[in-house]
Short mmCIF file of C-alpha atoms in Angstrom, two decimals:
data_model
loop_
_atom_site.label_atom_id
_atom_site.label_comp_id
_atom_site.label_asym_id
_atom_site.label_seq_id
_atom_site.Cartn_x
_atom_site.Cartn_y
_atom_site.Cartn_z
CA MET A 8 -24.05 42.58 5.77
CA GLU A 9 -21.31 43.90 3.55
CA ASN A 10 -19.28 42.50 0.69
CA ILE A 11 -16.35 40.88 2.52
CA THR A 12 -18.57 38.97 4.96
CA MET A 13 -20.81 37.83 2.09
CA HIS A 14 -17.73 36.56 0.21
CA PHE A 15 -16.55 34.68 3.27
CA LEU A 16 -19.94 33.08 3.95
CA PHE A 17 -20.32 32.02 0.32
CA ASN A 18 -16.80 30.58 0.41
CA LEU A 19 -17.65 28.70 3.63
CA SER A 20 -20.77 27.17 2.06
CA LEU A 21 -18.61 25.84 -0.79
CA LEU A 22 -16.15 24.31 1.67
CA ILE A 23 -18.94 22.53 3.55
CA LEU A 24 -20.51 21.27 0.32
CA LEU A 25 -17.13 19.97 -0.82
CA LEU A 26 -16.69 18.27 2.57
CA PHE A 27 -19.93 16.32 2.13
CA VAL A 28 -18.80 15.24 -1.34
CA SER A 29 -15.46 14.07 0.09
CA LEU A 30 -17.13 12.15 2.92
CA THR A 31 -19.42 10.48 0.39
CA ILE A 32 -16.40 9.40 -1.65
CA ILE A 33 -14.76 7.96 1.48
CA ARG A 34 -17.99 6.19 2.43
CA THR A 35 -18.21 4.45 -0.95
CA MET A 36 -14.56 3.41 -1.13
CA SER A 37 -14.17 -0.35 -1.56
CA SER A 38 -11.02 -0.22 0.60
CA LYS A 39 -11.12 1.82 3.79
CA SER A 40 -7.38 1.99 4.36
CA ILE A 41 -5.71 4.88 6.21
CA PHE A 42 -3.93 5.77 2.97
CA ASN A 43 -7.23 6.29 1.13
CA PHE A 44 -8.66 8.38 3.98
CA LYS A 45 -5.60 10.62 4.05
CA ARG A 46 -5.41 10.88 0.28
CA THR A 47 -9.05 11.99 0.05
CA GLY A 48 -8.54 14.40 2.96
CA LEU A 49 -5.47 15.90 1.30
CA LEU A 50 -7.41 16.34 -1.94
CA TYR A 51 -10.24 18.04 -0.03
CA CYS A 52 -7.87 20.49 1.65
CA VAL A 53 -6.02 21.36 -1.57
CA ILE A 54 -9.23 21.92 -3.54
CA SER A 55 -10.62 23.95 -0.62
CA LEU A 56 -7.58 26.22 -0.66
CA ILE A 57 -7.93 26.71 -4.41
CA LEU A 58 -11.62 27.60 -3.92
CA CYS A 59 -10.65 30.09 -1.21
CA PHE A 60 -8.31 31.88 -3.63
CA LEU A 61 -10.78 31.72 -6.53
CA TYR A 62 -13.50 33.35 -4.40
CA SER A 63 -11.24 35.75 -2.50
CA TYR A 64 -11.89 39.44 -1.97
CA GLN A 65 -9.34 41.90 -3.36
CA LEU A 66 -8.96 44.79 -0.91
CA GLY A 67 -6.74 47.46 -2.33
CA ASP A 68 -3.69 46.63 -4.39
CA GLU A 69 -1.94 44.17 -2.06
CA ALA A 70 -4.54 42.59 0.25
CA VAL A 71 -6.21 39.31 -0.85
CA LEU A 72 -8.81 38.31 1.75
CA ASP A 73 -10.15 34.74 1.96
CA LEU A 74 -10.83 31.75 4.22
CA ARG A 75 -7.60 29.85 3.55
CA ILE A 76 -7.05 29.53 7.30
CA VAL A 77 -10.04 27.15 7.59
CA PRO A 78 -8.85 24.25 5.36
CA PHE A 79 -5.28 24.94 6.48
CA LEU A 80 -6.15 24.35 10.16
CA ILE A 81 -8.34 21.33 9.41
CA GLY A 82 -5.72 19.63 7.25
CA SER A 83 -2.81 20.55 9.50
CA LEU A 84 -4.29 19.21 12.72
CA TYR A 85 -6.41 16.27 11.51
CA LEU A 86 -4.07 15.02 8.77
CA ARG A 87 -0.70 16.55 9.75
CA ILE A 88 -0.11 17.93 6.27
CA SER A 89 0.68 21.55 7.17
CA HIS A 90 3.91 21.45 5.13
CA ILE A 91 2.01 20.49 1.96
CA LEU A 92 -0.75 23.04 2.51
CA PHE A 93 1.89 25.72 3.24
CA VAL A 94 3.37 25.19 -0.24
CA VAL A 95 -0.10 25.30 -1.86
CA ILE A 96 -0.94 28.56 -0.09
CA ILE A 97 2.33 30.30 -0.95
CA VAL A 98 2.25 29.22 -4.60
CA SER A 99 -1.41 30.22 -4.97
CA ARG A 100 -0.86 33.58 -3.28
CA GLY A 101 2.19 34.20 -5.48
CA LEU A 102 -0.08 34.10 -8.53
CA TYR A 103 -1.71 37.31 -7.26
CA GLY A 104 1.64 39.09 -7.11
CA ILE A 105 4.83 39.19 -5.07
CA ASP A 106 3.87 42.09 -2.79
CA PHE A 107 3.43 42.94 0.87
CA GLY A 108 0.49 40.53 1.22
CA PHE A 109 2.59 37.68 -0.20
CA PHE A 110 5.46 38.25 2.23
CA PHE A 111 3.09 38.72 5.17
CA GLY A 112 1.42 35.38 4.36
CA LEU A 113 4.82 33.75 3.93
CA LEU A 114 5.84 34.97 7.40
CA ILE A 115 2.60 33.94 9.13
CA TYR A 116 2.36 30.45 7.62
CA SER A 117 6.10 29.83 8.03
CA ILE A 118 5.61 30.27 11.76
CA ILE A 119 2.33 28.40 12.34
CA SER A 120 2.95 25.52 9.90
CA PRO A 121 5.69 23.76 11.94
CA ILE A 122 3.83 24.49 15.19
CA LEU A 123 0.67 22.77 13.90
CA TRP A 124 2.70 19.85 12.52
CA PHE A 125 4.27 19.38 15.95
CA ILE A 126 1.04 19.52 18.00
CA SER A 127 -1.09 17.43 15.59
CA PRO A 128 -0.46 14.05 17.35
CA TRP A 129 -1.36 15.63 20.70
CA PHE A 130 -4.42 17.27 19.15
CA LEU A 131 -5.75 13.91 17.86
CA LYS A 132 -5.60 12.45 21.37
CA LEU A 133 -7.99 15.07 22.74
CA ALA A 134 -11.69 14.51 23.24
CA SER A 135 -13.94 15.51 20.35
CA LYS A 136 -15.31 18.59 22.12
CA HIS A 137 -11.85 19.78 23.10
CA ARG A 138 -10.58 19.41 19.52
CA ILE A 139 -13.36 21.65 18.23
CA LEU A 140 -12.78 24.27 20.93
CA LEU A 141 -9.03 24.27 20.32
CA LEU A 142 -9.55 24.73 16.59
CA MET A 143 -11.85 27.68 17.24
CA GLY A 144 -9.33 29.21 19.64
CA ILE A 145 -6.43 28.90 17.19
CA SER A 146 -8.61 30.28 14.41
CA ILE A 147 -9.59 33.32 16.46
CA PHE A 148 -5.98 33.95 17.51
CA ILE A 149 -4.67 33.83 13.92
CA SER A 150 -7.63 35.78 12.53
CA VAL A 151 -7.13 38.59 15.03
CA GLY A 152 -3.46 38.86 14.03
CA ILE A 153 -4.37 39.01 10.34
CA LEU A 154 -7.20 41.46 11.07
CA ILE A 155 -4.89 43.91 12.83
CA VAL A 156 -2.57 44.05 9.82
CA VAL A 157 -5.45 44.29 7.32
CA LEU A 158 -7.15 47.09 9.27
CA TYR A 159 -3.86 48.97 9.38
CA GLU A 160 -3.56 48.73 5.61
CA SER A 161 -7.23 49.31 4.68
CA SER A 162 -9.56 52.28 4.73
CA ALA A 163 -11.79 52.93 7.74
CA GLY A 164 -14.93 52.23 5.69
CA HIS A 165 -14.39 48.46 5.86
CA THR A 166 -13.69 48.26 9.59
CA TRP A 167 -16.87 46.57 10.87
CA ASP A 168 -17.17 44.40 7.80
CA LEU A 169 -13.61 43.17 8.31
CA ILE A 170 -14.10 42.62 12.05
CA PHE A 171 -17.23 40.54 11.50
CA ALA A 172 -15.70 38.62 8.59
CA TYR A 173 -12.51 37.67 10.44
CA ILE A 174 -13.73 37.24 14.02
CA ILE A 175 -16.96 35.34 13.26
CA VAL A 176 -16.69 33.45 9.97
CA PRO A 177 -13.34 31.56 10.28
CA PRO A 178 -14.03 30.22 13.83
CA LEU A 179 -17.56 29.35 12.76
CA GLY A 180 -16.18 27.61 9.67
CA VAL A 181 -13.61 25.46 11.48
CA ALA A 182 -16.17 24.61 14.17
CA MET A 183 -18.78 23.46 11.62
CA ILE A 184 -16.32 21.45 9.52
CA ALA A 185 -14.69 19.91 12.61
CA TYR A 186 -18.13 19.00 14.02
CA ILE A 187 -19.06 17.25 10.76
CA ILE A 188 -15.77 15.36 10.77
CA GLU A 189 -16.17 14.35 14.42
CA ALA A 190 -19.79 13.24 13.90
CA THR A 191 -18.79 11.20 10.85
CA GLU A 192 -15.97 9.55 12.79
CA LYS A 193 -18.38 8.62 15.59
CA ASN A 194 -20.82 7.13 13.07
CA ILE A 195 -18.02 5.05 11.53
CA GLN A 196 -16.94 3.82 14.97
CA LEU A 197 -20.55 2.98 15.88
CA HIS A 198 -20.95 1.10 12.61
CA GLN A 199 -17.79 -0.89 13.32
CA GLN A 200 -18.97 -1.67 16.86
CA ILE A 201 -22.30 -2.98 15.53
CA ILE A 202 -20.47 -5.20 13.03
CA LYS A 203 -18.19 -6.53 15.79
CA ALA A 204 -21.20 -7.18 18.04
CA GLU A 205 -22.97 -9.06 15.23
CA LYS A 206 -19.86 -11.13 14.64
CA LEU A 207 -19.42 -11.84 18.35
CA GLU A 208 -23.03 -13.03 18.57
CA ALA A 209 -22.51 -15.26 15.54
CA VAL A 210 -19.28 -16.66 17.02
CA GLU A 211 -21.03 -17.46 20.31
CA GLN A 212 -23.99 -19.19 18.67
CA MET A 213 -21.80 -21.08 16.23
CA GLY A 214 -19.54 -22.12 19.10
CA ALA A 215 -22.47 -23.71 20.89
CA ALA A 216 -23.59 -25.48 17.71
CA ILE A 217 -20.07 -26.63 16.84
CA SER A 218 -19.54 -28.07 20.34
CA HIS A 219 -22.64 -30.18 19.71
CA GLU A 220 -21.60 -31.12 16.19
CA ILE A 221 -18.05 -32.07 17.08
CA ARG A 222 -19.20 -34.71 19.56
CA ASN A 223 -20.17 -37.03 16.68
CA PRO A 224 -16.68 -37.55 15.16
CA LEU A 225 -15.09 -37.58 18.62
CA THR A 226 -17.52 -40.22 19.89
CA THR A 227 -16.81 -42.33 16.81
CA ALA A 228 -13.05 -41.85 17.27
CA ILE A 229 -13.26 -42.93 20.92
CA GLY A 230 -15.13 -46.08 19.87
CA PHE A 231 -12.47 -47.06 17.36
CA VAL A 232 -9.69 -46.35 19.87
CA GLU A 233 -11.33 -48.89 22.18
CA LEU A 234 -11.55 -51.41 19.35
CA LEU A 235 -7.88 -50.87 18.52
CA SER A 236 -6.92 -51.71 22.10
CA ASN A 237 -7.99 -55.30 21.45
CA ASN A 238 -4.77 -57.31 21.04
CA SER A 239 -6.50 -60.04 19.02
CA LEU A 240 -7.55 -57.60 16.28
CA LYS A 241 -6.39 -58.63 12.83
CA ASP A 242 -3.95 -56.40 10.96
CA ASN A 243 -6.30 -55.64 8.07
CA LYS A 244 -9.02 -54.57 10.52
CA ARG A 245 -6.51 -52.48 12.49
CA VAL A 246 -5.51 -50.64 9.28
CA GLN A 247 -9.19 -50.09 8.41
CA TYR A 248 -10.02 -48.78 11.89
CA LEU A 249 -7.00 -46.47 11.90
CA SER A 250 -8.13 -45.03 8.55
CA ILE A 251 -11.64 -44.38 9.88
CA LEU A 252 -10.20 -42.91 13.09
CA LYS A 253 -8.05 -40.50 11.06
CA GLU A 254 -11.04 -39.43 8.95
CA GLU A 255 -13.13 -38.68 12.03
CA LEU A 256 -10.35 -36.70 13.69
CA ASP A 257 -9.73 -34.78 10.44
CA ALA A 258 -13.43 -33.95 10.32
CA ALA A 259 -13.33 -32.64 13.89
CA GLU A 260 -10.18 -30.65 13.16
CA GLY A 261 -11.77 -29.16 10.04
CA ILE A 262 -14.82 -27.96 11.98
CA ILE A 263 -12.61 -26.33 14.62
CA GLN A 264 -10.34 -24.74 12.01
CA ASP A 265 -13.28 -23.19 10.12
CA TYR A 266 -14.63 -21.79 13.35
CA LEU A 267 -11.26 -20.30 14.33
CA THR A 268 -10.84 -18.78 10.86
CA PHE A 269 -14.17 -16.97 11.13
CA SER A 270 -13.34 -15.84 14.69
CA LYS A 271 -10.18 -14.00 13.57
CA PRO A 272 -10.28 -10.19 13.22
CA ILE A 273 -11.17 -8.89 9.77
CA ILE A 274 -8.20 -7.88 7.62
CA GLU A 275 -9.50 -5.75 4.78
CA SER A 276 -8.23 -6.55 1.31
CA ASP A 277 -10.07 -6.81 -1.98
CA GLU A 278 -9.78 -10.04 -3.92
CA LYS A 279 -11.40 -11.73 -6.90
CA LEU A 280 -14.08 -13.94 -5.37
CA GLN A 281 -16.11 -16.74 -6.92
CA ILE A 282 -19.54 -16.42 -5.31
CA ASP A 283 -20.44 -20.11 -5.27
CA THR A 284 -17.13 -21.06 -3.67
CA GLU A 285 -17.49 -18.44 -0.93
CA LEU A 286 -21.10 -19.39 -0.18
CA THR A 287 -20.15 -23.07 -0.03
CA HIS A 288 -17.50 -22.26 2.56
CA THR A 289 -19.97 -20.08 4.48
CA LEU A 290 -22.58 -22.86 4.58
CA LYS A 291 -19.93 -25.29 5.79
CA LEU A 292 -19.41 -23.02 8.79
CA LEU A 293 -23.16 -22.79 9.40
CA LYS A 294 -23.96 -26.49 8.99
CA PRO A 295 -23.65 -27.28 12.73
CA LEU A 296 -25.98 -24.38 13.60
CA ALA A 297 -28.50 -25.46 10.95
CA ASN A 298 -28.42 -29.06 12.22
CA LEU A 299 -28.96 -27.87 15.77
CA HIS A 300 -32.12 -26.02 14.68
CA SER A 301 -33.32 -28.81 12.33
CA VAL A 302 -32.99 -26.51 9.34
CA LYS A 303 -32.24 -28.13 5.99
CA ILE A 304 -30.28 -25.92 3.57
CA ILE A 305 -30.76 -26.60 -0.14
CA THR A 306 -28.46 -24.94 -2.67
CA HIS A 307 -28.87 -24.32 -6.39
CA PHE A 308 -25.59 -22.69 -7.37
CA SER A 309 -25.09 -21.81 -11.05
CA SER A 310 -22.83 -18.74 -10.96
CA THR A 311 -19.48 -18.90 -12.70
CA GLN A 312 -18.59 -15.20 -12.61
CA PHE A 313 -16.43 -13.29 -10.14
CA ILE A 314 -16.74 -10.18 -8.00
CA GLU A 315 -14.03 -8.00 -6.47
CA ALA A 316 -14.57 -7.69 -2.73
CA ASP A 317 -13.14 -8.35 0.71
CA ARG A 318 -13.44 -12.07 1.47
CA SER A 319 -13.76 -11.69 5.26
CA LYS A 320 -16.51 -9.08 4.94
CA PHE A 321 -18.40 -11.12 2.34
CA GLN A 322 -18.37 -14.23 4.51
CA GLN A 323 -19.27 -12.31 7.64
CA ALA A 324 -22.24 -10.65 5.92
CA PHE A 325 -23.74 -13.90 4.66
CA ILE A 326 -22.98 -15.80 7.86
CA ASN A 327 -24.99 -13.19 9.75
CA ILE A 328 -27.78 -13.15 7.15
CA ILE A 329 -28.19 -16.93 7.01
CA LYS A 330 -27.75 -17.28 10.80
CA ASN A 331 -30.58 -14.80 11.38
CA TYR A 332 -32.74 -16.72 8.92
CA ILE A 333 -32.06 -19.92 10.87
CA ASP A 334 -32.87 -18.17 14.15
CA CYS A 335 -36.27 -17.20 12.73
CA MET A 336 -37.06 -20.90 12.07
CA PRO A 337 -37.27 -22.28 15.64
CA HIS A 338 -39.30 -25.29 14.53
CA GLY A 339 -37.00 -26.19 11.65
CA GLY A 340 -37.70 -26.05 7.96
CA THR A 341 -35.98 -25.59 4.63
CA LEU A 342 -33.79 -22.74 3.45
CA LEU A 343 -33.17 -22.39 -0.28
CA ILE A 344 -30.11 -20.50 -1.48
CA GLU A 345 -29.64 -19.88 -5.21
CA THR A 346 -27.15 -18.05 -7.39
CA VAL A 347 -27.50 -17.02 -11.01
CA ASP A 348 -25.50 -14.87 -13.43
CA THR A 349 -26.80 -12.00 -15.54
CA LYS A 350 -24.85 -10.06 -18.14
CA THR A 351 -23.39 -7.61 -15.63
CA SER A 352 -24.07 -9.00 -12.16
CA ILE A 353 -24.47 -12.02 -9.91
CA LEU A 354 -27.74 -12.59 -8.04
CA ILE A 355 -27.98 -14.41 -4.71
CA SER A 356 -31.46 -15.26 -3.44
CA ILE A 357 -32.33 -16.72 -0.03
CA THR A 358 -35.82 -18.13 0.55
CA ASN A 359 -37.37 -19.94 3.50
CA ASP A 360 -40.31 -22.33 3.22
CA GLY A 361 -42.37 -20.62 5.88
CA VAL A 362 -44.58 -17.56 5.92
CA LEU A 363 -43.19 -14.54 7.76
CA ASN A 364 -45.78 -12.09 9.05
CA GLY A 365 -45.08 -8.37 9.08
CA GLU A 366 -43.66 -8.36 12.61
CA GLN A 367 -41.38 -11.34 11.95
CA LEU A 368 -40.13 -9.83 8.69
CA SER A 369 -39.48 -6.49 10.41
CA THR A 370 -37.57 -8.24 13.22
CA LEU A 371 -35.53 -10.28 10.74
CA THR A 372 -34.70 -7.20 8.67
CA CYS A 373 -33.67 -5.18 11.74
CA ARG A 374 -31.40 -7.98 12.93
CA MET A 375 -29.73 -7.98 9.51
CA THR A 376 -28.99 -4.24 9.51
CA ALA A 377 -25.27 -4.65 10.17
CA ALA A 378 -24.98 -7.40 7.55
CA PHE A 379 -26.88 -5.26 5.03
CA ASN A 380 -24.46 -2.40 5.68
CA ILE A 381 -21.55 -4.71 4.91
CA VAL A 382 -23.25 -5.76 1.66
CA ARG A 383 -23.62 -2.10 0.71
CA ASP A 384 -19.96 -1.49 1.62
CA LEU A 385 -19.15 -4.23 -0.88
CA LYS A 386 -21.21 -2.30 -3.47
CA GLY A 387 -24.00 -4.85 -3.39
CA ALA A 388 -27.72 -4.14 -3.80
CA ILE A 389 -30.51 -5.58 -1.63
CA ASP A 390 -34.09 -6.41 -2.61
CA ILE A 391 -36.73 -7.94 -0.31
CA ARG A 392 -39.90 -9.32 -1.81
CA SER A 393 -42.71 -11.80 -1.22
CA ARG A 394 -43.55 -14.55 -3.71
CA ASN A 395 -47.24 -15.49 -4.04
CA GLY A 396 -47.86 -14.02 -0.61
CA LYS A 397 -46.03 -16.96 0.96
CA ASP A 398 -42.25 -17.14 0.71
CA THR A 399 -40.09 -14.15 1.60
CA ILE A 400 -37.10 -13.73 -0.71
CA PHE A 401 -33.99 -11.76 0.14
CA ARG A 402 -32.13 -11.03 -3.08
CA PHE A 403 -28.61 -9.64 -3.28
CA SER A 404 -26.84 -8.52 -6.44
CA PHE A 405 -23.16 -7.83 -6.99
CA LYS A 406 -21.52 -6.39 -10.09
CA SER A 407 -19.46 -9.06 -11.78
CA ILE A 408 -15.96 -8.54 -13.17
CA LYS A 409 -13.97 -10.14 -15.91
CA TYR A 410 -11.48 -12.66 -14.64
#
């Protein structure tokens, strides 16, 4: 394998390594907005183009050979930023000299840049497999055109090296990078589907528990309505009964409102959250479910610090965690939830008063997978341990911020 092909393969390995770094950055972002995805993707494509020029192969006086077509196609079709990448390519190539190669590149990318910008929306609607195949086809078509010009300008000694480098490496590169992107997108979608399924299950179970819980204030309200229908009732008693009736109806309305709030779709936005306040609200939502299963929840909240996180995600994570704990206590029991501050973080510990054997603990942990993933998305840490061989403690820590 000759020099040009070796340069191209080394360049491709750098592009793939940089892609994994970029995907890791996206994965750890506290806010998964479209803007952040596109910004990171743009940065990846620009840095990739710079790497392509830094590790290019100088063939003769005017030919600069590299893999710029790979990040250009990826960014143009997945992110619709061909106009930005066109400027980066022309400026970078201009640093090597304003010669035939510069004007040839200017001509080629002036033609394909608007075409790719135009077909990008259509491209994104294709199936994953078809997107990869189309990328490979476009790459081969462009590479063959460049190859013909380069072979015309170069000596015959580089012919097979050039053919292999341009016909094999660029299509292979776009196919590998596109496959990684597609696989990552599928994993993200699967992760989101699991979270939605967990939330739907929680909504269904809480709905059943709330329907049971709400009967109490409604039954009381109905009783006082009957008392108020008595014409001989004294005014002071009527006022008292109306006050109690209003309290019971407010209680019922509050339960329904909390349930509806949790049932709404998640809208991602980071806020300053006070842990104890959020957990108190979460437990208020779960009280009907705990009562239905005869589970008593005891709280020892002592945290005064704040974290920066998405409120909906935080509540969903701990609703699922505590709900799964309750589900694993079919005969009732006590659940202890504590919070404590350290110098740099806030600790949340959840302990049940029963002994979980290995199978039960494994089942509980598996059922909490989606909730644990949300905790990690919120940059929280998870620790599971046993105390004195009896109680199982789930401990969560979040980095605190100054308020």
